PDB file of N, CA and C in Angstrom:
ATOM      1  N   MET A  11     -20.674  -5.111  39.664  1.00 48.00           N
ATOM      2  CA  MET A  11     -18.916  -4.975  39.573  1.00 48.00           C
ATOM      3  C   MET A  11     -18.805  -4.864  41.227  1.00 48.00           C
ATOM      4  N   SER A  12     -19.030  -5.528  42.128  1.00 56.00           N
ATOM      5  CA  SER A  12     -18.721  -5.516  43.244  1.00 56.00           C
ATOM      6  C   SER A  12     -17.753  -6.749  43.808  1.00 56.00           C
ATOM      7  N   GLU A  13     -16.481  -6.799  43.826  1.00 60.00           N
ATOM      8  CA  GLU A  13     -15.702  -7.781  44.135  1.00 60.00           C
ATOM      9  C   GLU A  13     -15.649  -7.357  45.593  1.00 60.00           C
ATOM     10  N   LYS A  14     -15.333  -8.512  46.314  1.00 62.00           N
ATOM     11  CA  LYS A  14     -14.969  -8.565  47.841  1.00 62.00           C
ATOM     12  C   LYS A  14     -13.598  -8.191  47.969  1.00 62.00           C
ATOM     13  N   LEU A  15     -13.099  -7.454  48.841  1.00 58.00           N
ATOM     14  CA  LEU A  15     -11.726  -7.126  48.956  1.00 58.00           C
ATOM     15  C   LEU A  15     -11.065  -7.832  49.961  1.00 58.00           C
ATOM     16  N   THR A  16      -9.826  -8.538  49.783  1.00 60.00           N
ATOM     17  CA  THR A  16      -8.961  -9.045  50.580  1.00 60.00           C
ATOM     18  C   THR A  16      -8.389  -8.257  51.612  1.00 60.00           C
ATOM     19  N   PRO A  17      -8.725  -8.600  52.995  1.00 60.00           N
ATOM     20  CA  PRO A  17      -8.092  -7.766  53.602  1.00 60.00           C
ATOM     21  C   PRO A  17      -6.435  -7.905  53.955  1.00 60.00           C
ATOM     22  N   LEU A  18      -5.681  -6.711  54.100  1.00 60.00           N
ATOM     23  CA  LEU A  18      -4.331  -7.072  53.804  1.00 60.00           C
ATOM     24  C   LEU A  18      -3.858  -7.035  55.053  1.00 60.00           C
ATOM     25  N   ALA A  19      -2.832  -8.007  55.610  1.00 61.00           N
ATOM     26  CA  ALA A  19      -2.152  -8.306  56.751  1.00 61.00           C
ATOM     27  C   ALA A  19      -3.018  -8.545  57.656  1.00 61.00           C
ATOM     28  N   HIS A  20      -4.077  -9.436  57.250  1.00 65.00           N
ATOM     29  CA  HIS A  20      -5.333  -9.984  58.061  1.00 65.00           C
ATOM     30  C   HIS A  20      -5.655  -8.683  58.995  1.00 65.00           C
ATOM     31  N   GLY A  21      -6.299  -7.514  58.191  1.00 69.00           N
ATOM     32  CA  GLY A  21      -6.999  -6.397  58.358  1.00 69.00           C
ATOM     33  C   GLY A  21      -5.881  -5.611  59.344  1.00 69.00           C
ATOM     34  N   GLN A  22      -4.761  -5.659  59.148  1.00 82.00           N
ATOM     35  CA  GLN A  22      -4.313  -4.679  60.540  1.00 82.00           C
ATOM     36  C   GLN A  22      -3.842  -3.325  59.634  1.00 82.00           C
ATOM     37  N   ILE A  23      -3.465  -3.710  58.298  1.00 87.00           N
ATOM     38  CA  ILE A  23      -2.923  -2.325  57.563  1.00 87.00           C
ATOM     39  C   ILE A  23      -3.751  -1.107  57.780  1.00 87.00           C
ATOM     40  N   ASP A  24      -5.074  -1.217  57.573  1.00 88.00           N
ATOM     41  CA  ASP A  24      -6.118  -0.260  58.304  1.00 88.00           C
ATOM     42  C   ASP A  24      -5.706   0.541  59.569  1.00 88.00           C
ATOM     43  N   VAL A  25      -5.427  -0.199  60.341  1.00 89.00           N
ATOM     44  CA  VAL A  25      -4.916   0.695  61.894  1.00 89.00           C
ATOM     45  C   VAL A  25      -3.542   1.224  62.058  1.00 89.00           C
ATOM     46  N   LEU A  26      -2.834   0.880  61.203  1.00 91.00           N
ATOM     47  CA  LEU A  26      -1.262   0.992  60.776  1.00 91.00           C
ATOM     48  C   LEU A  26      -1.348   2.364  60.375  1.00 91.00           C
ATOM     49  N   ILE A  27      -2.544   2.369  58.904  1.00 93.00           N
ATOM     50  CA  ILE A  27      -2.475   3.701  58.422  1.00 93.00           C
ATOM     51  C   ILE A  27      -3.415   4.912  59.303  1.00 93.00           C
ATOM     52  N   LEU A  28      -3.878   4.234  60.257  1.00 94.00           N
ATOM     53  CA  LEU A  28      -4.842   5.295  60.799  1.00 94.00           C
ATOM     54  C   LEU A  28      -3.656   5.604  61.971  1.00 94.00           C
ATOM     55  N   GLN A  29      -3.188   5.131  62.822  1.00 94.00           N
ATOM     56  CA  GLN A  29      -1.864   5.567  63.462  1.00 94.00           C
ATOM     57  C   GLN A  29      -1.117   6.386  62.741  1.00 94.00           C
ATOM     58  N   ALA A  30      -0.957   6.429  62.017  1.00 95.00           N
ATOM     59  CA  ALA A  30       0.450   6.945  61.290  1.00 95.00           C
ATOM     60  C   ALA A  30      -0.183   8.266  60.659  1.00 95.00           C
ATOM     61  N   LEU A  31      -1.486   8.270  60.516  1.00 96.00           N
ATOM     62  CA  LEU A  31      -2.248   9.461  60.301  1.00 96.00           C
ATOM     63  C   LEU A  31      -2.744  10.374  61.166  1.00 96.00           C
ATOM     64  N   VAL A  32      -2.770   9.927  62.253  1.00 96.00           N
ATOM     65  CA  VAL A  32      -2.675  10.471  63.646  1.00 96.00           C
ATOM     66  C   VAL A  32      -1.582  11.158  63.960  1.00 96.00           C
ATOM     67  N   ARG A  33      -0.626  10.179  63.787  1.00 95.00           N
ATOM     68  CA  ARG A  33       0.804  10.959  64.294  1.00 95.00           C
ATOM     69  C   ARG A  33       0.957  12.177  63.246  1.00 95.00           C
ATOM     70  N   LYS A  34       0.955  11.850  61.967  1.00 97.00           N
ATOM     71  CA  LYS A  34       1.369  12.974  60.922  1.00 97.00           C
ATOM     72  C   LYS A  34       0.744  14.379  61.233  1.00 97.00           C
ATOM     73  N   LEU A  35      -0.644  14.108  61.648  1.00 97.00           N
ATOM     74  CA  LEU A  35      -1.368  15.249  61.789  1.00 97.00           C
ATOM     75  C   LEU A  35      -1.102  16.234  63.280  1.00 97.00           C
ATOM     76  N   ILE A  36      -0.877  15.287  64.532  1.00 96.00           N
ATOM     77  CA  ILE A  36       0.092  15.646  65.418  1.00 96.00           C
ATOM     78  C   ILE A  36       1.123  16.670  65.074  1.00 96.00           C
ATOM     79  N   ALA A  37       2.266  15.792  64.230  1.00 96.00           N
ATOM     80  CA  ALA A  37       3.486  16.794  63.974  1.00 96.00           C
ATOM     81  C   ALA A  37       3.131  17.511  63.427  1.00 96.00           C
ATOM     82  N   LYS A  38       1.913  17.761  62.602  1.00 97.00           N
ATOM     83  CA  LYS A  38       1.711  19.207  61.881  1.00 97.00           C
ATOM     84  C   LYS A  38       1.193  20.533  62.410  1.00 97.00           C
ATOM     85  N   GLY A  39       0.423  20.047  63.938  1.00 97.00           N
ATOM     86  CA  GLY A  39      -0.179  20.508  64.706  1.00 97.00           C
ATOM     87  C   GLY A  39      -1.403  20.887  64.204  1.00 97.00           C
ATOM     88  N   VAL A  40      -2.086  19.780  63.620  1.00 98.00           N
ATOM     89  CA  VAL A  40      -3.587  20.014  62.985  1.00 98.00           C
ATOM     90  C   VAL A  40      -4.384  19.481  64.530  1.00 98.00           C
ATOM     91  N   LEU A  41      -3.788  18.455  64.936  1.00 97.00           N
ATOM     92  CA  LEU A  41      -3.939  17.833  66.277  1.00 97.00           C
ATOM     93  C   LEU A  41      -3.643  17.782  67.288  1.00 97.00           C
ATOM     94  N   THR A  42      -3.852  17.960  68.516  1.00 97.00           N
ATOM     95  CA  THR A  42      -3.091  17.861  69.803  1.00 97.00           C
ATOM     96  C   THR A  42      -3.059  16.587  70.545  1.00 97.00           C
ATOM     97  N   PRO A  43      -2.288  16.163  71.297  1.00 96.00           N
ATOM     98  CA  PRO A  43      -2.401  14.900  71.986  1.00 96.00           C
ATOM     99  C   PRO A  43      -3.808  14.882  72.598  1.00 96.00           C
ATOM    100  N   ASP A  44      -4.029  15.699  73.509  1.00 97.00           N
ATOM    101  CA  ASP A  44      -5.342  16.194  73.911  1.00 97.00           C
ATOM    102  C   ASP A  44      -6.478  15.911  73.232  1.00 97.00           C
ATOM    103  N   ASP A  45      -6.391  16.641  71.922  1.00 97.00           N
ATOM    104  CA  ASP A  45      -7.551  16.130  70.550  1.00 97.00           C
ATOM    105  C   ASP A  45      -7.963  14.475  70.593  1.00 97.00           C
ATOM    106  N   VAL A  46      -6.535  14.213  70.143  1.00 97.00           N
ATOM    107  CA  VAL A  46      -6.567  12.551  70.281  1.00 97.00           C
ATOM    108  C   VAL A  46      -7.067  11.864  71.114  1.00 97.00           C
ATOM    109  N   ARG A  47      -6.422  11.964  72.448  1.00 97.00           N
ATOM    110  CA  ARG A  47      -7.165  11.345  73.855  1.00 97.00           C
ATOM    111  C   ARG A  47      -8.606  11.402  73.634  1.00 97.00           C
ATOM    112  N   ALA A  48      -9.269  12.803  73.596  1.00 96.00           N
ATOM    113  CA  ALA A  48     -10.591  13.243  73.579  1.00 96.00           C
ATOM    114  C   ALA A  48     -11.332  12.512  72.972  1.00 96.00           C
ATOM    115  N   MET A  49     -10.743  12.010  71.332  1.00 96.00           N
ATOM    116  CA  MET A  49     -11.746  11.520  70.195  1.00 96.00           C
ATOM    117  C   MET A  49     -11.338   9.726  70.692  1.00 96.00           C
ATOM    118  N   LEU A  50     -10.348   9.272  71.161  1.00 96.00           N
ATOM    119  CA  LEU A  50     -10.162   7.870  71.713  1.00 96.00           C
ATOM    120  C   LEU A  50     -11.172   7.585  72.967  1.00 96.00           C
ATOM    121  N   LEU A  51     -11.294   8.675  73.912  1.00 95.00           N
ATOM    122  CA  LEU A  51     -12.277   8.445  75.106  1.00 95.00           C
ATOM    123  C   LEU A  51     -13.623   8.597  74.606  1.00 95.00           C
ATOM    124  N   GLU A  52     -14.287   9.214  73.590  1.00 93.00           N
ATOM    125  CA  GLU A  52     -15.627   9.192  73.036  1.00 93.00           C
ATOM    126  C   GLU A  52     -15.744   7.652  72.384  1.00 93.00           C
ATOM    127  N   ALA A  53     -14.672   7.264  71.800  1.00 92.00           N
ATOM    128  CA  ALA A  53     -14.612   5.944  70.842  1.00 92.00           C
ATOM    129  C   ALA A  53     -14.681   5.101  71.867  1.00 92.00           C
ATOM    130  N   ALA A  54     -14.210   5.127  72.879  1.00 91.00           N
ATOM    131  CA  ALA A  54     -14.013   3.767  73.829  1.00 91.00           C
ATOM    132  C   ALA A  54     -15.235   3.775  74.540  1.00 91.00           C
ATOM    133  N   ARG A  55     -16.089   5.074  74.807  1.00 88.00           N
ATOM    134  CA  ARG A  55     -17.232   4.799  76.045  1.00 88.00           C
ATOM    135  C   ARG A  55     -18.100   4.013  75.013  1.00 88.00           C
ATOM    136  N   ASN A  56     -18.253   4.141  73.574  1.00 85.00           N
ATOM    137  CA  ASN A  56     -19.189   3.328  72.753  1.00 85.00           C
ATOM    138  C   ASN A  56     -18.803   2.032  72.258  1.00 85.00           C
ATOM    139  N   LEU A  57     -17.614   1.804  72.925  1.00 81.00           N
ATOM    140  CA  LEU A  57     -17.258   0.016  72.891  1.00 81.00           C
ATOM    141  C   LEU A  57     -18.338  -0.745  73.217  1.00 81.00           C
ATOM    142  N   ASP A  58     -18.262  -1.786  72.854  1.00 76.00           N
ATOM    143  CA  ASP A  58     -19.377  -3.004  73.751  1.00 76.00           C
ATOM    144  C   ASP A  58     -18.520  -4.330  73.803  1.00 76.00           C
ATOM    145  N   LEU A  59     -17.974  -4.380  75.088  1.00 72.00           N
ATOM    146  CA  LEU A  59     -17.063  -5.341  75.183  1.00 72.00           C
ATOM    147  C   LEU A  59     -17.311  -6.480  76.109  1.00 72.00           C
ATOM    148  N   VAL A  60     -18.812  -5.950  76.890  1.00 69.00           N
ATOM    149  CA  VAL A  60     -19.570  -6.822  78.166  1.00 69.00           C
ATOM    150  C   VAL A  60     -20.836  -7.009  78.072  1.00 69.00           C
ATOM    151  N   GLY A  61     -21.344  -6.821  76.770  1.00 74.00           N
ATOM    152  CA  GLY A  61     -22.887  -6.648  76.400  1.00 74.00           C
ATOM    153  C   GLY A  61     -23.568  -5.221  76.720  1.00 74.00           C
ATOM    154  N   SER A  62     -22.765  -3.941  77.166  1.00 75.00           N
ATOM    155  CA  SER A  62     -23.215  -2.618  77.160  1.00 75.00           C
ATOM    156  C   SER A  62     -21.945  -1.863  77.096  1.00 75.00           C
ATOM    157  N   GLU A  63     -22.544  -0.733  77.053  1.00 76.00           N
ATOM    158  CA  GLU A  63     -21.448   0.909  76.424  1.00 76.00           C
ATOM    159  C   GLU A  63     -20.663   0.525  77.952  1.00 76.00           C
ATOM    160  N   LEU A  64     -19.548   0.879  78.088  1.00 82.00           N
ATOM    161  CA  LEU A  64     -18.205   0.841  79.246  1.00 82.00           C
ATOM    162  C   LEU A  64     -18.555   2.328  79.977  1.00 82.00           C
ATOM    163  N   THR A  65     -18.361   2.069  81.236  1.00 87.00           N
ATOM    164  CA  THR A  65     -18.258   3.003  81.848  1.00 87.00           C
ATOM    165  C   THR A  65     -17.299   4.348  81.820  1.00 87.00           C
ATOM    166  N   PRO A  66     -17.694   5.335  82.053  1.00 90.00           N
ATOM    167  CA  PRO A  66     -16.642   6.365  81.748  1.00 90.00           C
ATOM    168  C   PRO A  66     -15.269   5.926  82.264  1.00 90.00           C
ATOM    169  N   GLU A  67     -15.084   5.675  83.554  1.00 93.00           N
ATOM    170  CA  GLU A  67     -13.863   5.197  84.240  1.00 93.00           C
ATOM    171  C   GLU A  67     -13.286   3.628  83.296  1.00 93.00           C
ATOM    172  N   ALA A  68     -14.075   2.878  83.047  1.00 90.00           N
ATOM    173  CA  ALA A  68     -13.402   2.170  82.453  1.00 90.00           C
ATOM    174  C   ALA A  68     -13.049   2.281  80.916  1.00 90.00           C
ATOM    175  N   ALA A  69     -13.669   3.206  79.981  1.00 92.00           N
ATOM    176  CA  ALA A  69     -13.079   3.538  78.761  1.00 92.00           C
ATOM    177  C   ALA A  69     -11.928   4.555  79.252  1.00 92.00           C
ATOM    178  N   GLY A  70     -11.778   5.324  80.297  1.00 95.00           N
ATOM    179  CA  GLY A  70     -10.599   6.057  80.586  1.00 95.00           C
ATOM    180  C   GLY A  70      -9.354   4.747  80.714  1.00 95.00           C
ATOM    181  N   VAL A  71      -9.595   4.132  81.565  1.00 94.00           N
ATOM    182  CA  VAL A  71      -8.549   2.905  81.459  1.00 94.00           C
ATOM    183  C   VAL A  71      -8.116   2.065  80.318  1.00 94.00           C
ATOM    184  N   ILE A  72      -9.242   2.409  79.402  1.00 92.00           N
ATOM    185  CA  ILE A  72      -8.500   1.836  78.262  1.00 92.00           C
ATOM    186  C   ILE A  72      -7.767   2.598  77.168  1.00 92.00           C
ATOM    187  N   VAL A  73      -8.275   3.853  77.369  1.00 95.00           N
ATOM    188  CA  VAL A  73      -7.314   4.976  76.524  1.00 95.00           C
ATOM    189  C   VAL A  73      -6.204   5.108  76.997  1.00 95.00           C
ATOM    190  N   GLN A  74      -5.983   5.279  78.425  1.00 95.00           N
ATOM    191  CA  GLN A  74      -4.744   5.456  78.967  1.00 95.00           C
ATOM    192  C   GLN A  74      -3.806   4.347  78.927  1.00 95.00           C
ATOM    193  N   GLU A  75      -4.094   2.944  79.225  1.00 95.00           N
ATOM    194  CA  GLU A  75      -3.591   1.997  78.815  1.00 95.00           C
ATOM    195  C   GLU A  75      -2.897   1.255  77.523  1.00 95.00           C
ATOM    196  N   ASP A  76      -4.272   1.405  76.431  1.00 94.00           N
ATOM    197  CA  ASP A  76      -4.018   0.629  75.244  1.00 94.00           C
ATOM    198  C   ASP A  76      -4.050   1.391  74.472  1.00 94.00           C
ATOM    199  N   LEU A  77      -5.350   2.425  74.353  1.00 94.00           N
ATOM    200  CA  LEU A  77      -5.447   3.521  73.047  1.00 94.00           C
ATOM    201  C   LEU A  77      -4.446   4.246  72.807  1.00 94.00           C
ATOM    202  N   ALA A  78      -4.380   5.023  73.744  1.00 96.00           N
ATOM    203  CA  ALA A  78      -3.125   6.385  73.733  1.00 96.00           C
ATOM    204  C   ALA A  78      -1.773   5.897  73.606  1.00 96.00           C
ATOM    205  N   PRO A  79      -1.313   5.025  74.089  1.00 95.00           N
ATOM    206  CA  PRO A  79       0.260   4.774  73.724  1.00 95.00           C
ATOM    207  C   PRO A  79       0.445   3.890  72.042  1.00 95.00           C
ATOM    208  N   ALA A  80      -0.956   3.502  71.553  1.00 94.00           N
ATOM    209  CA  ALA A  80      -0.550   3.102  70.161  1.00 94.00           C
ATOM    210  C   ALA A  80      -0.603   4.415  69.370  1.00 94.00           C
ATOM    211  N   PHE A  81      -1.630   5.291  69.360  1.00 94.00           N
ATOM    212  CA  PHE A  81      -1.798   6.027  68.714  1.00 94.00           C
ATOM    213  C   PHE A  81      -0.765   7.634  68.957  1.00 94.00           C
ATOM    214  N   LEU A  82      -0.156   7.524  70.109  1.00 94.00           N
ATOM    215  CA  LEU A  82       0.859   8.779  70.502  1.00 94.00           C
ATOM    216  C   LEU A  82       1.847   8.608  70.938  1.00 94.00           C
ATOM    217  N   GLY A  83       2.440   7.006  71.042  1.00 88.00           N
ATOM    218  CA  GLY A  83       3.373   6.331  71.420  1.00 88.00           C
ATOM    219  C   GLY A  83       3.708   6.484  73.033  1.00 88.00           C
ATOM    220  N   ALA A  84       4.411   5.542  73.403  1.00 80.00           N
ATOM    221  CA  ALA A  84       4.638   5.380  74.621  1.00 80.00           C
ATOM    222  C   ALA A  84       5.425   6.726  75.395  1.00 80.00           C
ATOM    223  N   ASP A  85       6.022   7.497  75.014  1.00 75.00           N
ATOM    224  CA  ASP A  85       6.552   8.600  75.313  1.00 75.00           C
ATOM    225  C   ASP A  85       5.265   9.920  75.193  1.00 75.00           C
ATOM    226  N   ARG A  86       4.469   9.932  74.509  1.00 75.00           N
ATOM    227  CA  ARG A  86       3.345  11.162  74.841  1.00 75.00           C
ATOM    228  C   ARG A  86       1.946  10.437  75.178  1.00 75.00           C
ATOM    229  N   ALA A  87       1.760   9.412  75.595  1.00 71.00           N
ATOM    230  CA  ALA A  87       0.873   8.852  75.910  1.00 71.00           C
ATOM    231  C   ALA A  87       0.857   9.328  77.385  1.00 71.00           C
TER     232      ALA A  87
END
């Protein structure tokens, strides 16, 4: 009984749920914005956008400009 799941909202719902979860954990004091930035940086370092892992500098730029605002909001990034 393995049925294929249909992605909701073209696969975007999982991203929205993850962002909401992270924000809720920050609001409850379980995570700090610095914790989230550190996790995002670790994840970004493992991205393979150009055929190899990103340099630490490139990963930092991605976190600062794209990922942190998406998870922390523009005012906390």
